[in-house]
Coordinates of C-alpha atoms in Angstrom, one line a residue:
M194 CA 148.9 123.1 184.2
T195 CA 149.5 122.6 187.7
T196 CA 148.1 125.8 190.0
V197 CA 149.9 126.9 192.9
L198 CA 148.0 128.9 195.5
G199 CA 150.0 132.3 196.7
S200 CA 149.9 133.3 200.4
A201 CA 146.9 135.7 200.0
D202 CA 144.9 133.1 198.3
R203 CA 145.3 130.7 200.9
L204 CA 144.2 133.3 203.7
T205 CA 141.1 133.6 201.4
A206 CA 140.5 130.4 200.7
P207 CA 137.2 128.8 202.9
R208 CA 138.1 126.8 205.7
P209 CA 136.5 123.3 206.5
R210 CA 134.4 123.6 208.9
G211 CA 134.3 120.3 211.5
R212 CA 131.2 118.3 211.8
I213 CA 130.4 119.6 215.2
V214 CA 130.9 123.2 214.5
Q215 CA 129.1 122.9 211.8
S216 CA 126.3 121.3 213.0
V217 CA 126.7 123.9 215.9
H218 CA 126.4 127.0 213.6
D219 CA 123.5 125.8 211.1
S220 CA 121.4 125.1 214.5
L221 CA 122.0 128.6 216.4
V222 CA 121.3 130.4 212.5
I223 CA 118.0 128.4 212.5
A224 CA 117.1 129.0 216.1
R225 CA 117.3 132.3 215.4
R226 CA 115.1 132.3 212.0
N227 CA 112.6 131.3 214.7
L228 CA 112.8 133.4 217.5
I229 CA 112.6 136.6 214.7
K230 CA 109.7 134.3 213.3
M231 CA 108.4 134.3 217.0
S232 CA 109.0 137.9 217.5
R233 CA 106.7 138.7 214.4
I234 CA 103.6 137.0 215.7
P235 CA 103.2 138.1 219.4
E236 CA 100.4 136.7 220.3
V237 CA 101.3 133.5 220.6
I238 CA 103.4 134.8 223.4
V239 CA 100.9 136.2 224.5
F240 CA 98.4 133.7 224.8
G241 CA 101.5 131.7 226.0
L242 CA 101.9 133.9 229.0
I243 CA 98.2 133.9 229.9
Q244 CA 97.2 129.9 229.9
P245 CA 99.8 129.3 233.0
I246 CA 99.0 132.5 234.7
M247 CA 95.0 131.0 234.6
F248 CA 96.6 127.5 236.0
V249 CA 98.1 129.3 238.9
V250 CA 95.1 131.8 239.7
L251 CA 92.4 128.7 239.4
F252 CA 94.4 125.9 241.6
S253 CA 95.6 128.4 243.7
Y254 CA 92.2 130.1 245.0
V255 CA 90.0 127.5 244.1
F256 CA 91.8 124.1 245.4
G257 CA 93.3 126.0 247.9
G258 CA 91.2 125.3 250.7
S259 CA 90.6 122.1 250.0
M260 CA 94.0 119.8 249.4
Q261 CA 95.8 118.2 252.5
I262 CA 99.5 118.7 251.8
G263 CA 100.9 116.7 255.1
N264 CA 98.5 117.3 257.9
S265 CA 97.8 121.2 256.5
T266 CA 94.7 122.1 254.0
S267 CA 96.0 126.0 254.7
P268 CA 95.6 127.6 251.1
E269 CA 99.3 129.2 251.3
V270 CA 100.4 125.8 252.4
Y271 CA 98.8 124.3 248.9
R272 CA 100.2 127.3 246.6
E273 CA 103.9 126.7 247.8
F274 CA 103.2 123.1 246.8
L275 CA 101.4 124.0 243.5
M276 CA 103.9 126.1 242.2
A277 CA 106.5 123.2 241.1
G278 CA 104.2 121.1 239.3
I279 CA 102.7 124.7 237.2
F280 CA 106.1 125.2 236.6
A281 CA 106.8 121.8 235.2
Q282 CA 103.4 121.7 233.2
T283 CA 104.1 124.9 231.9
V284 CA 107.4 124.0 230.3
T285 CA 106.5 120.8 229.0
F286 CA 103.5 121.7 227.5
A287 CA 105.4 123.8 225.1
T288 CA 105.9 120.3 223.2
A289 CA 102.7 121.4 221.8
G290 CA 103.7 124.2 220.3
A291 CA 107.2 122.8 219.1
G292 CA 105.8 120.2 217.3
A293 CA 102.8 122.3 215.7
G294 CA 105.5 124.7 213.9
I295 CA 107.7 121.9 212.9
A296 CA 104.9 120.1 211.0
D297 CA 103.7 124.2 209.6
D298 CA 107.1 123.8 208.3
M299 CA 106.8 120.7 206.6
H300 CA 103.4 121.3 205.4
K301 CA 104.3 124.6 203.5
G302 CA 108.0 123.1 202.0
L303 CA 110.2 125.1 203.8
I304 CA 112.0 121.7 205.5
D305 CA 112.8 120.5 201.5
R306 CA 114.0 124.1 200.7
F307 CA 116.3 123.2 203.7
R308 CA 117.6 120.5 202.4
S309 CA 118.6 122.0 199.4
L310 CA 121.1 124.0 201.4
P311 CA 124.4 122.4 202.7
M312 CA 123.6 122.1 206.3
A313 CA 123.8 119.7 209.0
R314 CA 120.7 117.4 208.8
G315 CA 119.8 117.9 212.7
A316 CA 120.4 121.6 212.9
V317 CA 116.6 121.8 211.4
L318 CA 115.2 121.0 214.3
T319 CA 117.9 122.0 217.7
G320 CA 117.3 125.3 215.9
R321 CA 113.8 125.0 216.2
T322 CA 114.3 123.2 219.9
L323 CA 116.4 125.7 220.6
A324 CA 114.1 128.6 220.1
D325 CA 111.3 127.4 222.0
L326 CA 113.0 127.0 225.2
V327 CA 114.0 130.9 224.8
Q328 CA 110.5 131.1 225.1
T329 CA 109.9 128.6 227.5
T330 CA 112.3 130.5 229.6
L331 CA 110.3 133.9 228.7
T332 CA 107.5 132.5 230.1
L333 CA 109.2 130.4 233.3
V334 CA 110.4 134.1 234.3
V335 CA 107.1 135.9 233.8
L336 CA 105.1 133.0 235.7
A337 CA 107.8 133.1 238.7
I338 CA 106.8 136.7 239.1
V339 CA 103.3 135.9 239.0
A340 CA 103.8 133.2 241.5
L341 CA 105.8 135.8 243.9
L342 CA 102.5 137.7 244.0
V343 CA 100.3 135.1 244.9
G344 CA 102.7 133.9 248.3
W345 CA 105.1 131.9 246.6
R346 CA 108.5 131.7 248.4
I347 CA 111.7 129.8 247.7
H348 CA 113.7 128.7 251.7
E349 CA 117.1 126.9 250.0
G350 CA 118.5 130.0 248.9
V351 CA 119.0 131.3 244.9
P352 CA 121.8 128.7 243.7
K353 CA 119.1 125.8 244.3
A354 CA 116.3 128.1 243.3
L355 CA 118.3 128.6 240.3
G356 CA 119.0 125.0 239.5
A357 CA 115.7 124.2 240.0
F358 CA 114.5 126.0 237.3
A359 CA 117.7 124.8 235.2
L360 CA 115.9 121.1 235.8
L361 CA 112.5 122.7 235.0
L362 CA 113.9 124.1 231.4
L363 CA 116.4 120.9 230.7
L364 CA 113.0 118.5 230.7
G365 CA 111.2 121.2 228.6
Y366 CA 114.0 120.7 226.3
A367 CA 113.5 117.1 226.5
F368 CA 109.9 116.7 226.1
S369 CA 110.6 119.4 223.1
W370 CA 111.9 116.8 221.4
I371 CA 108.9 114.4 221.8
G372 CA 106.9 117.2 220.3
A373 CA 109.3 117.1 216.9
L374 CA 109.1 113.6 216.6
I375 CA 105.3 113.4 216.5
G376 CA 105.5 117.2 214.0
L377 CA 107.3 114.9 211.4
S378 CA 104.9 111.9 211.9
V379 CA 101.6 114.1 211.2
R380 CA 100.4 115.9 208.3
T381 CA 98.7 118.9 209.5
P382 CA 99.8 121.6 212.1
E383 CA 96.3 121.2 213.7
A384 CA 97.2 117.0 214.0
A385 CA 100.8 117.8 215.9
T386 CA 99.1 120.1 218.7
S387 CA 96.0 117.7 219.3
G388 CA 98.8 115.0 219.7
G389 CA 101.1 117.1 221.7
L390 CA 98.4 117.4 224.4
I391 CA 96.7 114.1 224.1
W392 CA 99.4 112.9 226.2
L393 CA 101.0 115.6 228.2
F394 CA 98.1 115.4 230.1
P395 CA 97.9 111.5 231.8
V396 CA 101.4 112.6 232.3
T397 CA 101.0 115.7 234.1
F398 CA 98.3 114.8 235.9
I399 CA 99.3 110.8 237.0
S400 CA 101.9 112.9 238.9
N401 CA 102.3 114.5 242.1
A402 CA 101.9 118.2 241.0
F403 CA 98.7 118.9 241.8
V404 CA 98.3 116.2 244.5
D405 CA 100.3 114.9 246.7
S406 CA 100.8 110.7 245.4
S407 CA 100.0 108.9 248.3
N408 CA 96.4 110.2 248.0
L409 CA 96.3 108.6 244.8
P410 CA 94.7 105.2 244.0
S411 CA 96.9 102.1 245.3
W412 CA 97.7 101.4 241.7
L413 CA 98.8 104.3 240.4
Q414 CA 100.9 105.4 243.0
P415 CA 104.1 103.5 241.5
I416 CA 102.9 105.3 237.6
A417 CA 103.4 108.6 239.6
E418 CA 106.3 107.6 241.5
W419 CA 108.1 106.8 238.3
N420 CA 106.7 109.5 236.0
P421 CA 109.4 111.7 234.6
F422 CA 107.5 114.6 235.2
S423 CA 106.8 113.7 238.8
A424 CA 110.9 113.6 239.3
T425 CA 111.5 116.6 237.8
V426 CA 108.2 118.1 240.3
Q427 CA 110.0 116.6 243.3
A428 CA 113.8 117.9 242.8
C429 CA 112.2 121.5 242.5
R430 CA 109.9 121.1 245.9
V431 CA 113.3 120.4 246.9
L432 CA 115.5 122.8 245.9
F433 CA 113.1 125.5 246.6
G434 CA 112.1 124.4 250.2
N435 CA 108.0 124.2 249.2
P436 CA 106.0 121.5 251.5
G437 CA 105.6 117.8 249.9
V438 CA 108.7 116.1 250.6
S439 CA 107.8 112.6 249.4
T440 CA 107.8 109.1 252.3
S441 CA 107.7 107.1 249.3
D442 CA 110.2 104.7 249.2
A443 CA 110.5 105.0 245.3
W444 CA 114.0 105.9 244.4
P445 CA 113.1 108.4 241.9
M446 CA 111.2 110.0 244.8
Q447 CA 114.1 109.5 247.2
H448 CA 116.7 110.9 244.8
P449 CA 114.7 113.2 243.0
V450 CA 117.5 115.7 241.5
W451 CA 119.2 112.7 239.9
A452 CA 116.3 111.2 238.8
S453 CA 115.3 114.5 236.7
L454 CA 118.5 114.6 235.4
L455 CA 118.8 111.0 234.0
W456 CA 115.1 111.1 232.9
S457 CA 115.9 113.9 230.5
V458 CA 118.9 113.2 229.3
L459 CA 117.7 109.8 228.6
I460 CA 114.4 111.3 226.5
I461 CA 116.4 113.5 224.5
V462 CA 118.6 111.1 223.6
V463 CA 116.3 109.2 222.7
F464 CA 114.1 111.3 221.1
R465 CA 116.8 112.9 219.1
T466 CA 117.9 110.1 217.5
L467 CA 114.1 109.2 216.9
S468 CA 113.5 113.0 215.6
V469 CA 116.7 113.2 213.0
R470 CA 115.7 109.6 211.8
K471 CA 112.1 110.3 210.8
Y472 CA 113.2 113.8 209.9
R473 CA 115.8 112.3 207.0
S474 CA 113.7 109.9 205.9
A475 CA 110.3 112.1 205.6
T476 CA 112.6 113.9 203.8
A477 CA 114.9 111.9 201.7

């Protein structure tokens, strides 16, 4: 017997979604779940805000008068030079939280429960990184207010400043995929936190974030100049109009905005691919 659907049945029957639409929908659902979870643990957000504020205050007032930027040792000049580095450090340090969160979900078996649902495989990781991006945006807003209070200013207008913050968030999102891969590769959240911070310290300190890269030892200067972190910091200084514009001949320092974009997109493509592949193999 052949069953023929009436017009009412055709209207109420579920319509199949395309893979991309399904993936976006599932990612947003997971992101919402993680944001709700974060809102129920406010101390995590508070502590995430306190750390960058401490960095601003300590670096500004402890090292402000002893750092030479160009021909100046003025604390005010150093504060403006410093802030792009602090902003970039803040968005990248969120990587450890992303890795720990994914490792915690793996450890509790939550990922296995997600696998039993008809959802896109990469949505679990994408949703987590998007939720971390929202938290990072909140942290960046608060940090910018604190920076204004200690004397930091923008000199190239609001549109360019917004472009600089967009580059910072893109870098933070790119690095969160590195954190996702670490979280999938370790057994406990504690290991993910440690693993997420170990590599971040050399990346952020062997750069132009806190000192002019020309003051580094000669063998470290090329490493700092081709560091993706340095490219974003330099791009922000250019867009903010802050002191510290590099005189290096290295391509990333001469074209920092493009270098920042290219590095961030490359990191996202590579580490998202590796993370999704690791997720599939780890939960197979």
